[in-house]
Structures are given as C-alpha cells and as structure tokens.
C-alpha cells in the first residue's frame, strides 16, 4: 500500500487538485471526499486514510490554474511591493525609491 500515480482500483484513495482545492476521495464512492487548502496537507491525510482503509494512495499532479491556492510565482506577486516594510534606514531609503519610481542608490 504505497503512493502511486498510475492504475486505480475501487476503494483506493486519490489525492488531486479540484477547483483550487486539494481533495482526497475514495475511488468508487461518490459521497466520501475531504478537502484541503494545501497539497502537502492533502497528501498526508490521503496517505493516512489509505492506510486506515488498507488500500493504495494515488496522487494526481496538477497544472497551475491561477487560483489563489496556486503557489505564487518566483519573485512574489504584483502586490508584493505594497506589502514590504523596512527594518533599518537602508531599507527605508530603498522602499522610498521604489515608491517614487526612481532607482535606489
């Protein structure tokens, strides 16, 4: 009973992304599913659930959807600059320059 990403059987636990959430479901049981906000949390819970049921845990990868639960692109988001705070005078000067649109020196 390990994790795999291939052939499925009725009763196996499947972890997948669905509408911006990570979901665990039992294959063949339309009523039994559980939602999670992160892939890691869903994978851990799916693994435990499959162990409890004595079945296999299948993990389905996903493509980014642009939904808020997708990881932020490298370098932060468009609002990162608005969220910055300065911890020292040098950072204050840099942030002021960013707000003015002029390069820092």
Short mmCIF file of N, CA, C and O in Angstrom, two decimals:
data_model
loop_
_atom_site.label_atom_id
_atom_site.label_comp_id
_atom_site.label_asym_id
_atom_site.label_seq_id
_atom_site.Cartn_x
_atom_site.Cartn_y
_atom_site.Cartn_z
N UNK A 1 0.82 -1.18 0.00
CA UNK A 1 0.00 0.00 0.00
C UNK A 1 0.87 1.25 0.00
O UNK A 1 1.10 1.83 1.03
N UNK A 2 1.35 1.66 -1.10
CA UNK A 2 2.16 2.86 -1.16
C UNK A 2 1.50 3.93 -1.98
O UNK A 2 0.38 3.78 -2.43
N UNK A 3 2.23 5.02 -2.15
CA UNK A 3 1.75 6.09 -3.02
C UNK A 3 2.09 5.69 -4.45
O UNK A 3 3.14 5.16 -4.71
N UNK A 4 1.20 5.99 -5.37
CA UNK A 4 1.50 5.74 -6.77
C UNK A 4 0.69 6.70 -7.62
O UNK A 4 -0.24 7.32 -7.15
N UNK A 5 1.06 6.79 -8.87
CA UNK A 5 0.39 7.72 -9.78
C UNK A 5 0.05 6.99 -11.07
O UNK A 5 0.42 7.38 -12.13
N UNK A 6 -0.68 5.88 -10.96
CA UNK A 6 -0.95 5.07 -12.13
C UNK A 6 -2.32 4.42 -12.06
O UNK A 6 -3.31 5.11 -11.93
N UNK A 7 -2.39 3.09 -12.14
CA UNK A 7 -3.62 2.32 -12.17
C UNK A 7 -4.42 2.48 -10.87
O UNK A 7 -3.85 2.44 -9.80
N UNK A 8 -5.74 2.66 -11.01
CA UNK A 8 -6.59 2.84 -9.83
C UNK A 8 -7.56 1.68 -9.69
O UNK A 8 -7.94 1.05 -10.67
N UNK A 9 -7.94 1.42 -8.45
CA UNK A 9 -8.91 0.37 -8.15
C UNK A 9 -9.98 0.95 -7.24
O UNK A 9 -9.72 1.88 -6.47
N UNK A 10 -11.16 0.38 -7.28
CA UNK A 10 -12.23 0.80 -6.39
C UNK A 10 -11.75 0.66 -4.95
O UNK A 10 -11.14 -0.33 -4.59
N UNK A 11 -11.97 1.71 -4.17
CA UNK A 11 -11.54 1.73 -2.78
C UNK A 11 -10.23 2.44 -2.53
O UNK A 11 -9.91 2.78 -1.40
N UNK A 12 -9.44 2.67 -3.59
CA UNK A 12 -8.19 3.41 -3.43
C UNK A 12 -8.51 4.86 -3.07
O UNK A 12 -9.56 5.38 -3.41
N UNK A 13 -7.58 5.50 -2.39
CA UNK A 13 -7.72 6.92 -2.05
C UNK A 13 -6.92 7.73 -3.07
O UNK A 13 -5.74 7.47 -3.30
N UNK A 14 -7.58 8.71 -3.68
CA UNK A 14 -6.96 9.55 -4.70
C UNK A 14 -6.85 10.98 -4.18
O UNK A 14 -7.81 11.54 -3.67
N UNK A 15 -5.66 11.57 -4.31
CA UNK A 15 -5.42 12.97 -3.97
C UNK A 15 -5.25 13.73 -5.27
O UNK A 15 -4.43 13.34 -6.10
N UNK A 16 -6.03 14.83 -5.43
CA UNK A 16 -5.95 15.60 -6.66
C UNK A 16 -6.39 17.04 -6.42
O UNK A 16 -7.05 17.34 -5.43
N UNK A 17 -6.01 17.91 -7.34
CA UNK A 17 -6.44 19.30 -7.28
C UNK A 17 -7.78 19.41 -7.99
O UNK A 17 -7.97 18.86 -9.08
N UNK A 18 -8.71 20.13 -7.35
CA UNK A 18 -10.04 20.29 -7.94
C UNK A 18 -10.57 21.66 -7.58
O UNK A 18 -10.79 21.97 -6.41
N UNK A 19 -10.77 22.51 -8.58
CA UNK A 19 -11.31 23.85 -8.38
C UNK A 19 -10.53 24.67 -7.35
O UNK A 19 -11.11 25.35 -6.51
N UNK A 20 -9.20 24.57 -7.38
CA UNK A 20 -8.37 25.38 -6.50
C UNK A 20 -8.16 24.81 -5.11
O UNK A 20 -7.49 25.42 -4.29
N UNK A 21 -8.72 23.64 -4.82
CA UNK A 21 -8.51 22.98 -3.54
C UNK A 21 -7.90 21.61 -3.80
O UNK A 21 -8.02 21.06 -4.88
N UNK A 22 -7.28 21.06 -2.79
CA UNK A 22 -6.78 19.69 -2.88
C UNK A 22 -7.81 18.80 -2.23
O UNK A 22 -8.31 19.09 -1.14
N UNK A 23 -8.14 17.70 -2.90
CA UNK A 23 -9.23 16.82 -2.47
C UNK A 23 -8.72 15.39 -2.38
O UNK A 23 -7.96 14.93 -3.23
N UNK A 24 -9.17 14.70 -1.34
CA UNK A 24 -8.99 13.26 -1.24
C UNK A 24 -10.34 12.62 -1.42
O UNK A 24 -11.33 13.09 -0.86
N UNK A 25 -10.38 11.56 -2.23
CA UNK A 25 -11.63 10.84 -2.41
C UNK A 25 -11.35 9.36 -2.51
O UNK A 25 -10.25 8.94 -2.87
N UNK A 26 -12.38 8.58 -2.18
CA UNK A 26 -12.28 7.13 -2.32
C UNK A 26 -12.85 6.78 -3.69
O UNK A 26 -14.00 7.12 -4.00
N UNK A 27 -12.05 6.12 -4.52
CA UNK A 27 -12.49 5.72 -5.85
C UNK A 27 -13.72 4.82 -5.72
O UNK A 27 -13.70 3.85 -4.96
N UNK A 28 -14.77 5.15 -6.46
CA UNK A 28 -15.99 4.35 -6.45
C UNK A 28 -17.01 4.77 -5.40
O UNK A 28 -18.10 4.24 -5.35
N UNK A 29 -16.67 5.75 -4.56
CA UNK A 29 -17.60 6.23 -3.54
C UNK A 29 -17.82 7.72 -3.78
O UNK A 29 -16.99 8.54 -3.41
N UNK A 30 -18.93 8.07 -4.40
CA UNK A 30 -19.20 9.47 -4.76
C UNK A 30 -19.39 10.37 -3.55
O UNK A 30 -19.25 11.57 -3.64
N UNK A 31 -19.72 9.83 -2.41
CA UNK A 31 -20.03 10.62 -1.23
C UNK A 31 -18.82 10.88 -0.33
O UNK A 31 -18.83 11.82 0.45
N UNK A 32 -17.80 10.06 -0.41
CA UNK A 32 -16.70 10.13 0.56
C UNK A 32 -15.51 10.90 0.00
O UNK A 32 -14.71 10.36 -0.75
N UNK A 33 -15.44 12.19 0.35
CA UNK A 33 -14.29 13.01 -0.06
C UNK A 33 -14.01 14.04 1.03
O UNK A 33 -14.87 14.36 1.83
N UNK A 34 -12.78 14.55 1.02
CA UNK A 34 -12.34 15.54 2.01
C UNK A 34 -11.48 16.58 1.30
O UNK A 34 -10.67 16.25 0.45
N UNK A 35 -11.67 17.87 1.66
CA UNK A 35 -10.96 18.98 1.01
C UNK A 35 -9.88 19.57 1.91
O UNK A 35 -10.04 19.62 3.13
N UNK A 36 -8.82 20.07 1.28
CA UNK A 36 -7.68 20.67 1.99
C UNK A 36 -7.20 21.89 1.22
O UNK A 36 -7.36 21.97 0.01
N UNK A 37 -6.57 22.83 1.92
CA UNK A 37 -6.09 24.04 1.25
C UNK A 37 -4.70 23.86 0.65
O UNK A 37 -4.30 24.64 -0.21
N UNK A 38 -3.95 22.84 1.08
CA UNK A 38 -2.61 22.65 0.50
C UNK A 38 -2.42 21.22 0.03
O UNK A 38 -3.04 20.28 0.56
N UNK A 39 -1.56 21.07 -0.95
CA UNK A 39 -1.25 19.74 -1.48
C UNK A 39 -0.62 18.87 -0.40
O UNK A 39 -0.96 17.70 -0.25
N UNK A 40 0.33 19.45 0.34
CA UNK A 40 1.03 18.69 1.38
C UNK A 40 0.06 18.12 2.42
O UNK A 40 0.14 16.95 2.79
N UNK A 41 -0.84 18.96 2.89
CA UNK A 41 -1.84 18.53 3.87
C UNK A 41 -2.72 17.42 3.30
O UNK A 41 -2.99 16.41 3.97
N UNK A 42 -3.14 17.56 2.05
CA UNK A 42 -3.99 16.55 1.41
C UNK A 42 -3.24 15.24 1.22
O UNK A 42 -3.80 14.15 1.45
N UNK A 43 -1.97 15.32 0.82
CA UNK A 43 -1.19 14.10 0.62
C UNK A 43 -1.00 13.35 1.94
O UNK A 43 -1.15 12.12 1.97
N UNK A 44 -0.68 14.06 3.01
CA UNK A 44 -0.50 13.42 4.31
C UNK A 44 -1.79 12.74 4.76
O UNK A 44 -1.79 11.59 5.20
N UNK A 45 -2.91 13.47 4.65
CA UNK A 45 -4.19 12.92 5.07
C UNK A 45 -4.60 11.76 4.17
O UNK A 45 -5.13 10.74 4.66
N UNK A 46 -4.35 11.86 2.88
CA UNK A 46 -4.68 10.78 1.94
C UNK A 46 -3.90 9.52 2.24
O UNK A 46 -4.44 8.40 2.19
N UNK A 47 -2.64 9.69 2.57
CA UNK A 47 -1.77 8.55 2.91
C UNK A 47 -2.32 7.83 4.15
O UNK A 47 -2.45 6.60 4.16
N UNK A 48 -2.67 8.62 5.17
CA UNK A 48 -3.21 8.03 6.41
C UNK A 48 -4.56 7.34 6.15
O UNK A 48 -4.83 6.26 6.67
N UNK A 49 -5.40 7.98 5.35
CA UNK A 49 -6.72 7.44 5.04
C UNK A 49 -6.59 6.10 4.31
O UNK A 49 -7.29 5.13 4.62
N UNK A 50 -5.70 6.03 3.33
CA UNK A 50 -5.48 4.78 2.60
C UNK A 50 -4.98 3.68 3.53
O UNK A 50 -5.39 2.53 3.42
N UNK A 51 -4.09 4.05 4.45
CA UNK A 51 -3.60 3.06 5.43
C UNK A 51 -4.75 2.53 6.28
O UNK A 51 -4.84 1.32 6.52
N UNK A 52 -5.64 3.43 6.75
CA UNK A 52 -6.79 3.02 7.54
C UNK A 52 -7.69 2.06 6.77
O UNK A 52 -8.23 1.10 7.34
N UNK A 53 -7.88 2.33 5.47
CA UNK A 53 -8.76 1.51 4.62
C UNK A 53 -8.07 0.26 4.10
O UNK A 53 -8.73 -0.63 3.55
N UNK A 54 -6.74 0.22 4.22
CA UNK A 54 -5.99 -0.91 3.69
C UNK A 54 -5.92 -0.90 2.18
O UNK A 54 -5.88 -1.95 1.53
N UNK A 55 -5.92 0.31 1.59
CA UNK A 55 -5.88 0.46 0.14
C UNK A 55 -4.65 1.26 -0.28
O UNK A 55 -3.80 1.57 0.54
N UNK A 56 -4.61 1.61 -1.53
CA UNK A 56 -3.47 2.35 -2.09
C UNK A 56 -3.81 3.84 -2.19
O UNK A 56 -4.96 4.21 -2.39
N UNK A 57 -2.79 4.67 -2.03
CA UNK A 57 -2.94 6.12 -2.15
C UNK A 57 -2.37 6.54 -3.50
O UNK A 57 -1.22 6.28 -3.81
N UNK A 58 -3.19 7.21 -4.31
CA UNK A 58 -2.79 7.70 -5.63
C UNK A 58 -2.74 9.22 -5.59
O UNK A 58 -3.68 9.85 -5.11
N UNK A 59 -1.67 9.82 -6.09
CA UNK A 59 -1.54 11.27 -6.12
C UNK A 59 -1.54 11.72 -7.58
O UNK A 59 -0.72 11.27 -8.37
N UNK A 60 -2.46 12.60 -7.91
CA UNK A 60 -2.55 13.16 -9.26
C UNK A 60 -1.94 14.56 -9.25
O UNK A 60 -2.32 15.40 -8.45
N UNK A 61 -1.00 14.81 -10.13
CA UNK A 61 -0.42 16.14 -10.24
C UNK A 61 -1.42 17.10 -10.86
O UNK A 61 -2.49 16.70 -11.33
N UNK A 62 -1.10 18.38 -10.86
CA UNK A 62 -2.00 19.36 -11.47
C UNK A 62 -1.21 20.51 -12.07
O UNK A 62 -0.10 20.80 -11.67
N UNK A 63 -1.83 21.15 -13.04
CA UNK A 63 -1.26 22.34 -13.66
C UNK A 63 -1.75 23.56 -12.89
O UNK A 63 -2.86 23.56 -12.37
N UNK A 64 -0.95 24.63 -12.80
CA UNK A 64 -1.42 25.85 -12.14
C UNK A 64 -2.68 26.39 -12.83
O UNK A 64 -2.77 26.37 -14.05
N UNK A 65 -3.63 26.85 -12.02
CA UNK A 65 -4.90 27.33 -12.55
C UNK A 65 -5.05 28.84 -12.43
O UNK A 65 -5.98 29.41 -12.98
N UNK A 66 -4.16 29.49 -11.66
CA UNK A 66 -4.31 30.92 -11.42
C UNK A 66 -5.17 31.19 -10.20
O UNK A 66 -5.37 32.33 -9.81
N UNK A 67 -5.67 30.14 -9.57
CA UNK A 67 -6.49 30.28 -8.37
C UNK A 67 -5.57 30.63 -7.20
O UNK A 67 -4.40 30.27 -7.18
N UNK A 68 -6.10 31.31 -6.21
CA UNK A 68 -5.29 31.83 -5.11
C UNK A 68 -4.50 30.75 -4.38
O UNK A 68 -3.46 31.03 -3.80
N UNK A 69 -4.92 29.50 -4.43
CA UNK A 69 -4.18 28.44 -3.74
C UNK A 69 -2.97 27.95 -4.52
O UNK A 69 -2.19 27.19 -4.00
N UNK A 70 -2.82 28.38 -5.78
CA UNK A 70 -1.63 28.03 -6.54
C UNK A 70 -0.44 28.75 -5.92
O UNK A 70 -0.57 29.87 -5.43
N UNK A 71 0.75 28.14 -5.95
CA UNK A 71 1.92 28.82 -5.41
C UNK A 71 2.18 30.13 -6.16
O UNK A 71 1.96 30.20 -7.36
N UNK A 72 2.67 31.14 -5.45
CA UNK A 72 2.99 32.42 -6.08
C UNK A 72 4.18 32.23 -7.01
O UNK A 72 5.06 31.43 -6.74
N UNK A 73 4.22 32.96 -8.10
CA UNK A 73 5.37 32.85 -9.00
C UNK A 73 6.63 33.34 -8.30
O UNK A 73 6.56 34.13 -7.36
N UNK A 74 7.78 32.88 -8.77
CA UNK A 74 9.05 33.31 -8.18
C UNK A 74 9.13 34.82 -8.24
O UNK A 74 8.77 35.44 -9.23
N UNK A 75 9.61 35.43 -7.17
CA UNK A 75 9.72 36.88 -7.13
C UNK A 75 8.50 37.54 -6.51
O UNK A 75 8.44 38.75 -6.39
N UNK A 76 7.51 36.76 -6.11
CA UNK A 76 6.33 37.33 -5.45
C UNK A 76 5.25 37.69 -6.44
O UNK A 76 5.34 37.43 -7.63
N UNK A 77 4.22 38.32 -5.92
CA UNK A 77 3.08 38.70 -6.75
C UNK A 77 3.15 40.18 -7.09
O UNK A 77 4.04 40.90 -6.65
N UNK A 78 2.16 40.65 -7.83
CA UNK A 78 2.13 42.06 -8.23
C UNK A 78 1.98 42.99 -7.03
O UNK A 78 2.35 44.16 -7.09
N UNK A 79 1.45 42.50 -5.93
CA UNK A 79 1.24 43.35 -4.75
C UNK A 79 2.36 43.22 -3.72
O UNK A 79 2.29 43.82 -2.67
N UNK A 80 3.39 42.46 -4.04
CA UNK A 80 4.49 42.26 -3.08
C UNK A 80 5.08 43.59 -2.63
O UNK A 80 5.33 43.80 -1.45
N UNK A 81 5.30 44.51 -3.57
CA UNK A 81 5.91 45.79 -3.24
C UNK A 81 5.08 46.55 -2.20
O UNK A 81 5.62 47.19 -1.32
N UNK A 82 3.75 46.45 -2.27
CA UNK A 82 2.87 47.14 -1.33
C UNK A 82 2.97 46.55 0.09
O UNK A 82 2.66 47.21 1.05
N UNK A 83 3.44 45.31 0.19
CA UNK A 83 3.48 44.62 1.47
C UNK A 83 4.84 44.75 2.16
O UNK A 83 5.00 44.28 3.28
N UNK A 84 5.80 45.38 1.53
CA UNK A 84 7.14 45.48 2.09
C UNK A 84 7.20 46.49 3.23
O UNK A 84 6.55 47.53 3.19
N UNK A 85 8.00 46.17 4.25
CA UNK A 85 8.26 47.10 5.34
C UNK A 85 9.77 47.16 5.56
O UNK A 85 10.48 46.19 5.31
N UNK A 86 10.24 48.29 6.04
CA UNK A 86 11.67 48.49 6.26
C UNK A 86 12.04 48.16 7.70
O UNK A 86 11.31 48.49 8.63
N UNK A 87 13.18 47.49 7.86
CA UNK A 87 13.69 47.15 9.19
C UNK A 87 14.86 48.04 9.61
O UNK A 87 15.29 47.99 10.76
N UNK A 88 15.38 48.84 8.68
CA UNK A 88 16.53 49.69 9.00
C UNK A 88 16.55 50.87 8.02
O UNK A 88 15.81 50.87 7.03
N UNK A 89 17.40 51.87 8.28
CA UNK A 89 17.45 53.06 7.42
C UNK A 89 17.76 52.76 5.95
O UNK A 89 17.20 53.39 5.05
N UNK A 90 18.62 51.80 5.69
CA UNK A 90 18.96 51.48 4.30
C UNK A 90 17.74 50.93 3.56
O UNK A 90 17.48 51.28 2.41
N UNK A 91 16.97 50.09 4.23
CA UNK A 91 15.76 49.55 3.62
C UNK A 91 14.71 50.64 3.43
O UNK A 91 13.98 50.65 2.43
N UNK A 92 14.62 51.58 4.39
CA UNK A 92 13.68 52.70 4.26
C UNK A 92 13.99 53.50 3.00
O UNK A 92 13.07 53.86 2.23
N UNK A 93 15.27 53.76 2.76
CA UNK A 93 15.68 54.52 1.58
C UNK A 93 15.31 53.77 0.30
O UNK A 93 14.80 54.37 -0.66
N UNK A 94 15.52 52.47 0.29
CA UNK A 94 15.19 51.66 -0.88
C UNK A 94 13.69 51.66 -1.13
O UNK A 94 13.23 51.82 -2.27
N UNK A 95 12.89 51.51 -0.09
CA UNK A 95 11.44 51.49 -0.24
C UNK A 95 10.92 52.85 -0.72
O UNK A 95 10.01 52.91 -1.54
N UNK A 96 11.51 53.94 -0.21
CA UNK A 96 11.11 55.27 -0.67
C UNK A 96 11.39 55.42 -2.16
O UNK A 96 10.59 55.95 -2.92
N UNK A 97 12.54 54.91 -2.59
CA UNK A 97 12.90 54.99 -4.00
C UNK A 97 11.93 54.16 -4.86
O UNK A 97 11.53 54.59 -5.94
N UNK A 98 11.53 53.01 -4.36
CA UNK A 98 10.56 52.18 -5.08
C UNK A 98 9.22 52.91 -5.22
O UNK A 98 8.59 52.87 -6.26
N UNK A 99 8.81 53.57 -4.16
CA UNK A 99 7.52 54.27 -4.18
C UNK A 99 7.57 55.47 -5.12
O UNK A 99 6.58 55.79 -5.77
N UNK A 100 8.73 56.13 -5.20
CA UNK A 100 8.90 57.27 -6.10
C UNK A 100 9.10 56.84 -7.54
O UNK A 100 9.02 57.66 -8.46
N UNK A 101 9.44 55.57 -7.73
CA UNK A 101 9.72 55.08 -9.08
C UNK A 101 11.13 55.35 -9.54
O UNK A 101 11.47 55.07 -10.67
N UNK A 102 11.96 55.91 -8.66
CA UNK A 102 13.34 56.19 -9.05
C UNK A 102 14.25 55.06 -8.52
O UNK A 102 13.96 54.47 -7.51
N UNK A 103 15.34 54.80 -9.21
CA UNK A 103 16.25 53.73 -8.75
C UNK A 103 16.94 54.12 -7.45
O UNK A 103 17.24 55.27 -7.22
N UNK A 104 17.17 53.12 -6.58
CA UNK A 104 17.87 53.39 -5.31
C UNK A 104 19.36 53.46 -5.56
O UNK A 104 19.87 52.92 -6.51
N UNK A 105 20.05 54.16 -4.66
CA UNK A 105 21.49 54.31 -4.82
C UNK A 105 22.21 53.76 -3.63
O UNK A 105 21.81 53.77 -2.56
#
